[in-house]
Every structure is written in C-alpha cells, then in structure tokens.
Steps between C-alpha positions, in 0.01 A plus 500: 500500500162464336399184363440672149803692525830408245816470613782636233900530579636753359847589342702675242861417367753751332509363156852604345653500106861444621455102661450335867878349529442154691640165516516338147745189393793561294777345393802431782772774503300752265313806577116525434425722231197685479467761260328869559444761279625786730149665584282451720148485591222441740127432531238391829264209452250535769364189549221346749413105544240351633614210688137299549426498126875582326351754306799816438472846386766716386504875440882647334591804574830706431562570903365430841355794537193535701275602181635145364383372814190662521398350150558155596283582819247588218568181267462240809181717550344447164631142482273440877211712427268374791754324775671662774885471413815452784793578339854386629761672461844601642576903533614631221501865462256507219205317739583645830441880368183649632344537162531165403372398831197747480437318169493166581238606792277636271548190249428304789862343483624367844887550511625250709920577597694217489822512705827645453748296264293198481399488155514118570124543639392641119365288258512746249889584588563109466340491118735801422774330648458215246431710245850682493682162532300377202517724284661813579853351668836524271324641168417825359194620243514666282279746658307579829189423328603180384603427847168565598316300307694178558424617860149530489479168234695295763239583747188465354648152343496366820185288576293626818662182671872543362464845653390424825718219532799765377379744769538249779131463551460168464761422749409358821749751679313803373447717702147580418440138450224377781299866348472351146342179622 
C-alpha cells in the first residue's frame, strides 16, 4: 500500500420501517409488545470509515444497486481528492459487478475482497451493528426517513474516538492492529 494512500472499510446495512426484533427486558410471564403500523419500508446507507482518523461518510440510497454503488465510489472520490484510496469490502452484488469495478479503477479506488461470512473483519459492519441495537432494535418510526436520520445522527454523534473504539479498532485483538501503529 502506498504510504499516502487511505485506507476506508466499507459497508451498507438494509435500513427497514417495520423494526429489528432483538432481545429487550420485559416483564416475567408477559409477551413483548412492539407495535407496527402494517407497512413496510426500506432504504441503503452506504457508508465508508476511515479507521486511522475516524472520519465516516455516508451516501443513502433507496437500493443496492450498482448505480447506488457507483455514486458512493464517486462521493469517497470527492471526499479524497489527491490520495490513492483501498477500499474494503465484502462481495456484495452491487461492488462485484464489472461496472462498478471498471469505476472504481478509473477513480483510482482499490477494492480490496474481504472473505466470505466474516463481516467480523469490517469495521464499518461493526459500527452498523451497533447502530441497529441502539437505535433501530424493538421500535418503529414513523417513517423510513425518520429512521434515517436518527441513523445517520447516531453516527456522526459519535466522536472520531467513540467510533473507532465502537468499530473494534482500538482493541488490541484487531486484526489490523500492528498496521495502525
């Protein structure tokens, strides 16, 4: 990797209207209730980190379509002008197809595959992951959008440290840890 080059992970979650059922404390004996409305929605945040400096950008989109894709190749592109940029990422449809990859070599974008079912290894995946348990388990908005935006708000709350620290970077067991020295 060149020494000027930044290294971003990479992810996207599903974000849904009708709510992420998980383990929530209720009385003994009584069933959980957690009201929906009956419809349903969905939109993509595309979101990159950058796990040296904690710095996150985040592109929504109604799908994970390539296009969608394709755009946030072009966002991460505007948002590192001069640098070189490696890009993790696992194989989702949407970055594996031959456009996007054609792209992202003419952006100057290194995609670099991460494995198979490991989304363990993505920083990115592991700020989602808190993300849905904070604020998106066991409760419905009132609309996608407002979903969304408590999304987005959630993330960019986070200091550059409280998101690093969230994504497992700081931890002595990451896996990229001797690299970030």
């Amino acid at each position: 990797m060149p020494a000027d080059a930044v290294l971003l992970f990479e992810d996207e979650p599903v974000l849904r209207l009708f709510p992420l059922l998980r383990r929530a404390w209720g009385l003994r004996g009584e069933a959980l209730r957690i009201g929906i409305t009956g419809r349903n929605a969905k939109r993509v945040l595309f979101g990159a980190f950058n796990p040296r400096t904690g710095h996150r950008l985040l592109l929504q989109a109604p799908n994970m379509k390539q296009l969608h894709f394709q755009s946030f190749l072009r966002l991460l592109r505007r948002a590192y002008r001069e640098s070189p940029l490696w890009l993790l990422l696992d194989e989702a449809p949407c970055h594996i197809a031959p456009r996007s990859q054609a792209l992202a070599r003419h952006l100057n974008i290194e995609l670099l595959w991460l494995p198979k079912q490991c989304s363990e290894l993505n920083a990115m995946d592991q700020l989602w992951r808190e993300m849905k348990g904070s604020i998106s388990a066991n409760y419905q908005y009132s609309t996608i959008d407002a979903h969304v935006a408590f999304a987005q708000a959630w993330l960019f709350s986070l200091t550059d440290t409280e998101a690093k620290r969230k994504a497992g970077i700081l931890s002595k067991n990451f896996w990229l840890h001797s690299f970030f020295k």
